[in-house]
Amino acid sequence: MQVDDEAVGAVLNRLRRAQGQLAGVIAMIEAGRDCKDIVTQLAAVSRALDRAGFKIVASGMRQCMATVDGDAPPMSEAELEKLFLALA
């Protein structure tokens, strides 16, 4: 699946943010922080990853429906739905 350049930048920003949040969660656990705070931050990391995944799938839908490299068949609606459900 091809993702347009604008979407790639947005996805990379989201993934970098999630990476920083995850590093923060690790530091919180190592410091013995409260469970509630840790779970809240883990939920934020999860949402950031979900949003990055949705952005990739959404930006690549047109390419998914078309033939990618001449040899690969176009992606069916069922396959696209499966991609979305994998993120849900």
Coordinates of N, CA, C and O in Angstrom, one line a residue:
M1 N 0.8 -1.2 0.0 CA 0.0 0.0 0.0 C 0.9 1.2 0.0 O 1.8 1.3 0.8
Q2 N 0.6 2.2 -0.8 CA 1.3 3.4 -0.9 C 0.6 4.5 0.0 O -0.7 4.5 0.0
V3 N 1.3 5.2 0.7 CA 0.8 6.3 1.5 C 1.4 7.6 1.0 O 2.6 7.7 0.8
D4 N 0.5 8.6 0.8 CA 1.0 9.9 0.3 C 2.0 10.6 1.2 O 2.0 10.3 2.4
D5 N 2.8 11.4 0.7 CA 3.9 12.0 1.5 C 3.4 12.9 2.6 O 4.0 12.9 3.7
E6 N 2.3 13.6 2.4 CA 1.7 14.4 3.5 C 1.3 13.5 4.7 O 1.5 13.8 5.9
A7 N 0.7 12.4 4.4 CA 0.2 11.4 5.4 C 1.4 10.8 6.1 O 1.3 10.6 7.3
V8 N 2.5 10.5 5.4 CA 3.7 9.9 6.0 C 4.2 10.8 7.1 O 4.5 10.4 8.2
G9 N 4.3 12.1 6.8 CA 4.8 13.1 7.8 C 3.9 13.1 9.0 O 4.4 13.1 10.1
A10 N 2.6 13.1 8.8 CA 1.6 13.1 9.9 C 1.8 11.8 10.8 O 1.8 11.8 12.0
V11 N 1.9 10.7 10.1 CA 2.0 9.4 10.8 C 3.3 9.4 11.6 O 3.3 8.9 12.7
L12 N 4.4 9.8 10.9 CA 5.7 9.8 11.6 C 5.6 10.7 12.9 O 6.2 10.3 13.9
N13 N 5.0 11.8 12.8 CA 4.9 12.7 14.0 C 4.1 12.0 15.1 O 4.5 12.1 16.2
R14 N 3.0 11.3 14.7 CA 2.2 10.6 15.7 C 3.0 9.5 16.3 O 2.9 9.3 17.5
L15 N 3.7 8.8 15.5 CA 4.5 7.7 16.1 C 5.6 8.2 17.0 O 5.9 7.5 18.0
R16 N 6.3 9.3 16.6 CA 7.3 9.8 17.5 C 6.7 10.3 18.8 O 7.3 10.1 19.8
R17 N 5.5 10.9 18.7 CA 4.9 11.3 20.0 C 4.6 10.1 20.8 O 4.8 10.1 22.0
A18 N 4.0 9.0 20.2 CA 3.7 7.8 21.0 C 5.0 7.2 21.6 O 5.0 6.7 22.7
Q19 N 6.1 7.3 20.8 CA 7.4 6.7 21.3 C 7.8 7.5 22.6 O 8.2 6.9 23.6
G20 N 7.6 8.8 22.5 CA 8.0 9.6 23.7 C 7.1 9.3 24.9 O 7.5 9.3 26.0
Q21 N 5.8 9.2 24.6 CA 4.8 8.8 25.7 C 5.2 7.5 26.3 O 5.1 7.3 27.5
L22 N 5.5 6.5 25.4 CA 5.9 5.2 25.9 C 7.1 5.2 26.8 O 7.2 4.6 27.9
A23 N 8.1 6.0 26.4 CA 9.3 6.2 27.2 C 8.9 6.8 28.6 O 9.5 6.4 29.6
G24 N 7.9 7.7 28.6 CA 7.5 8.3 29.8 C 6.8 7.3 30.7 O 7.0 7.3 31.9
V25 N 6.0 6.4 30.1 CA 5.4 5.3 30.8 C 6.4 4.4 31.5 O 6.3 4.1 32.7
I26 N 7.4 4.1 30.8 CA 8.5 3.2 31.3 C 9.1 3.9 32.5 O 9.4 3.3 33.6
A27 N 9.4 5.2 32.4 CA 10.0 6.0 33.5 C 9.1 6.0 34.7 O 9.6 5.9 35.8
M28 N 7.8 6.2 34.4 CA 6.8 6.2 35.5 C 6.8 4.9 36.3 O 6.8 4.9 37.5
I29 N 6.9 3.8 35.5 CA 6.9 2.5 36.2 C 8.1 2.3 37.0 O 8.1 1.9 38.2
E30 N 9.3 2.7 36.4 CA 10.5 2.6 37.1 C 10.6 3.4 38.4 O 11.2 3.1 39.4
A31 N 9.9 4.6 38.3 CA 9.8 5.5 39.5 C 8.8 5.1 40.5 O 8.7 5.7 41.6
G32 N 8.0 4.1 40.2 CA 7.0 3.6 41.1 C 5.8 4.5 41.2 O 5.1 4.6 42.3
R33 N 5.4 5.2 40.1 CA 4.3 6.1 40.1 C 3.0 5.3 40.3 O 2.9 4.1 40.1
D34 N 2.0 6.1 40.6 CA 0.6 5.6 40.8 C 0.1 4.8 39.6 O 0.3 5.3 38.5
C35 N -0.6 3.7 39.8 CA -1.2 2.9 38.8 C -2.1 3.7 37.9 O -2.1 3.6 36.7
K36 N -2.9 4.6 38.5 CA -3.9 5.4 37.7 C -3.2 6.2 36.7 O -3.6 6.3 35.5
D37 N -2.1 6.9 37.1 CA -1.3 7.7 36.2 C -0.7 6.9 35.0 O -0.7 7.3 33.9
I38 N -0.2 5.7 35.4 CA 0.4 4.9 34.4 C -0.6 4.4 33.4 O -0.4 4.5 32.2
V39 N -1.8 4.0 33.8 CA -2.8 3.5 32.9 C -3.3 4.6 32.1 O -3.6 4.4 30.9
T40 N -3.4 5.8 32.6 CA -3.9 6.9 31.8 C -2.9 7.2 30.7 O -3.3 7.4 29.5
Q41 N -1.6 7.1 31.0 CA -0.6 7.4 29.9 C -0.5 6.2 28.9 O -0.3 6.4 27.7
L42 N -0.8 5.0 29.4 CA -0.8 3.9 28.5 C -2.0 4.0 27.5 O -1.9 3.7 26.3
A43 N -3.1 4.5 28.0 CA -4.3 4.7 27.1 C -3.9 5.8 26.1 O -4.3 5.6 24.9
A44 N -3.2 6.8 26.5 CA -2.8 7.8 25.5 C -1.9 7.3 24.4 O -2.0 7.6 23.2
V45 N -1.0 6.4 24.8 CA -0.1 5.8 23.8 C -0.9 4.9 22.9 O -0.7 5.0 21.7
S46 N -1.8 4.2 23.4 CA -2.7 3.3 22.6 C -3.5 4.1 21.6 O -3.5 3.8 20.4
R47 N -4.1 5.2 22.0 CA -4.8 6.1 21.1 C -3.9 6.7 20.0 O -4.3 6.8 18.9
A48 N -2.7 7.1 20.4 CA -1.8 7.6 19.4 C -1.4 6.6 18.3 O -1.4 6.9 17.1
L49 N -1.2 5.4 18.8 CA -0.9 4.3 17.8 C -2.1 4.0 16.9 O -2.0 3.8 15.7
D50 N -3.3 4.0 17.5 CA -4.5 3.7 16.7 C -4.7 4.8 15.7 O -5.0 4.5 14.5
R51 N -4.5 6.1 16.1 CA -4.7 7.2 15.1 C -3.7 7.1 14.0 O -4.0 7.4 12.9
A52 N -2.4 6.7 14.3 CA -1.4 6.5 13.2 C -1.9 5.4 12.3 O -1.8 5.6 11.1
G53 N -2.3 4.3 12.8 CA -2.8 3.2 12.0 C -4.0 3.6 11.1 O -4.0 3.3 9.9
F54 N -4.9 4.3 11.7 CA -6.1 4.8 10.9 C -5.7 5.8 9.8 O -6.2 5.7 8.7
K55 N -4.7 6.6 10.1 CA -4.2 7.6 9.1 C -3.6 6.8 7.9 O -3.8 7.2 6.8
I56 N -2.8 5.8 8.2 CA -2.2 5.0 7.2 C -3.2 4.4 6.3 O -3.2 4.5 5.1
V57 N -4.2 3.7 6.9 CA -5.2 3.0 6.1 C -6.1 4.0 5.4 O -6.3 3.8 4.2
A58 N -6.5 5.1 6.0 CA -7.3 6.1 5.3 C -6.6 6.7 4.1 O -7.2 6.9 3.1
S59 N -5.4 7.0 4.3 CA -4.6 7.7 3.2 C -4.3 6.7 2.1 O -4.1 7.2 0.9
G60 N -4.3 5.5 2.4 CA -3.9 4.5 1.3 C -5.1 3.8 0.7 O -4.9 2.9 -0.1
M61 N -6.3 4.2 1.0 CA -7.5 3.5 0.5 C -7.6 3.5 -1.0 O -7.9 2.5 -1.6
R62 N -7.3 4.7 -1.6 CA -7.4 4.7 -3.1 C -6.4 3.8 -3.7 O -6.6 3.1 -4.7
Q63 N -5.2 3.7 -3.1 CA -4.1 2.9 -3.7 C -4.5 1.4 -3.4 O -4.2 0.5 -4.2
C64 N -5.1 1.1 -2.3 CA -5.5 -0.2 -2.0 C -6.6 -0.8 -3.0 O -6.6 -2.0 -3.3
M65 N -7.4 0.1 -3.4 CA -8.5 -0.3 -4.3 C -7.9 -0.5 -5.8 O -8.6 -1.1 -6.6
A66 N -6.8 0.1 -6.1 CA -6.2 -0.1 -7.4 C -5.0 -1.1 -7.3 O -4.6 -1.4 -6.3
T67 N -4.6 -1.5 -8.5 CA -3.5 -2.4 -8.5 C -2.2 -1.6 -8.1 O -2.0 -0.5 -8.6
V68 N -1.4 -2.2 -7.2 CA -0.3 -1.5 -6.7 C 0.9 -1.6 -7.6 O 1.6 -0.6 -8.0
D69 N 1.3 -2.8 -8.0 CA 2.5 -3.0 -8.8 C 2.3 -3.7 -10.1 O 3.3 -4.2 -10.7
G70 N 1.1 -3.8 -10.6 CA 0.9 -4.5 -11.9 C 0.7 -6.0 -11.7 O 0.0 -6.7 -12.4
D71 N 1.3 -6.6 -10.7 CA 1.2 -8.0 -10.4 C 0.2 -8.3 -9.3 O -0.5 -9.4 -9.3
A72 N 0.1 -7.4 -8.4 CA -0.8 -7.6 -7.3 C -2.3 -7.2 -7.6 O -2.5 -6.2 -8.2
P73 N -3.2 -8.1 -7.3 CA -4.6 -7.7 -7.5 C -5.1 -6.6 -6.6 O -4.5 -6.4 -5.5
P74 N -6.1 -5.8 -7.0 CA -6.5 -4.8 -6.1 C -7.1 -5.4 -4.8 O -7.6 -6.5 -4.8
M75 N -7.1 -4.6 -3.8 CA -7.6 -5.0 -2.5 C -9.1 -4.9 -2.5 O -9.7 -3.9 -3.0
S76 N -9.8 -6.0 -2.0 CA -11.2 -6.0 -2.0 C -11.7 -5.2 -0.8 O -11.0 -4.8 0.1
E77 N -13.1 -4.9 -0.9 CA -13.7 -4.2 0.3 C -13.6 -5.0 1.5 O -13.4 -4.5 2.6
A78 N -13.7 -6.3 1.4 CA -13.5 -7.2 2.6 C -12.1 -7.1 3.2 O -12.0 -7.1 4.4
E79 N -11.1 -7.0 2.4 CA -9.8 -6.9 2.9 C -9.6 -5.5 3.5 O -8.9 -5.5 4.6
L80 N -10.1 -4.5 3.0 CA -10.0 -3.2 3.6 C -10.8 -3.2 4.9 O -10.3 -2.6 5.9
E81 N -11.9 -3.8 5.0 CA -12.7 -3.8 6.2 C -11.8 -4.6 7.3 O -11.8 -4.2 8.5
K82 N -11.2 -5.7 6.9 CA -10.3 -6.4 7.8 C -9.2 -5.5 8.4 O -8.9 -5.6 9.5
L83 N -8.6 -4.7 7.5 CA -7.6 -3.8 8.0 C -8.1 -2.8 9.0 O -7.5 -2.6 10.1
F84 N -9.3 -2.3 8.8 CA -9.9 -1.3 9.7 C -10.2 -2.1 11.1 O -9.9 -1.6 12.1
L85 N -10.7 -3.2 11.0 CA -11.1 -4.0 12.2 C -9.9 -4.4 13.0 O -10.0 -4.5 14.2
A86 N -8.8 -4.6 12.3 CA -7.5 -5.0 13.0 C -7.1 -3.9 13.9 O -6.4 -4.1 14.9
L87 N -7.5 -2.7 13.6 CA -7.1 -1.5 14.4 C -8.1 -1.2 15.5 O -7.8 -0.5 16.5
A88 N -9.3 -1.8 15.4 CA -10.4 -1.4 16.3 C -10.2 -2.2 17.6 O -9.5 -3.2 17.8

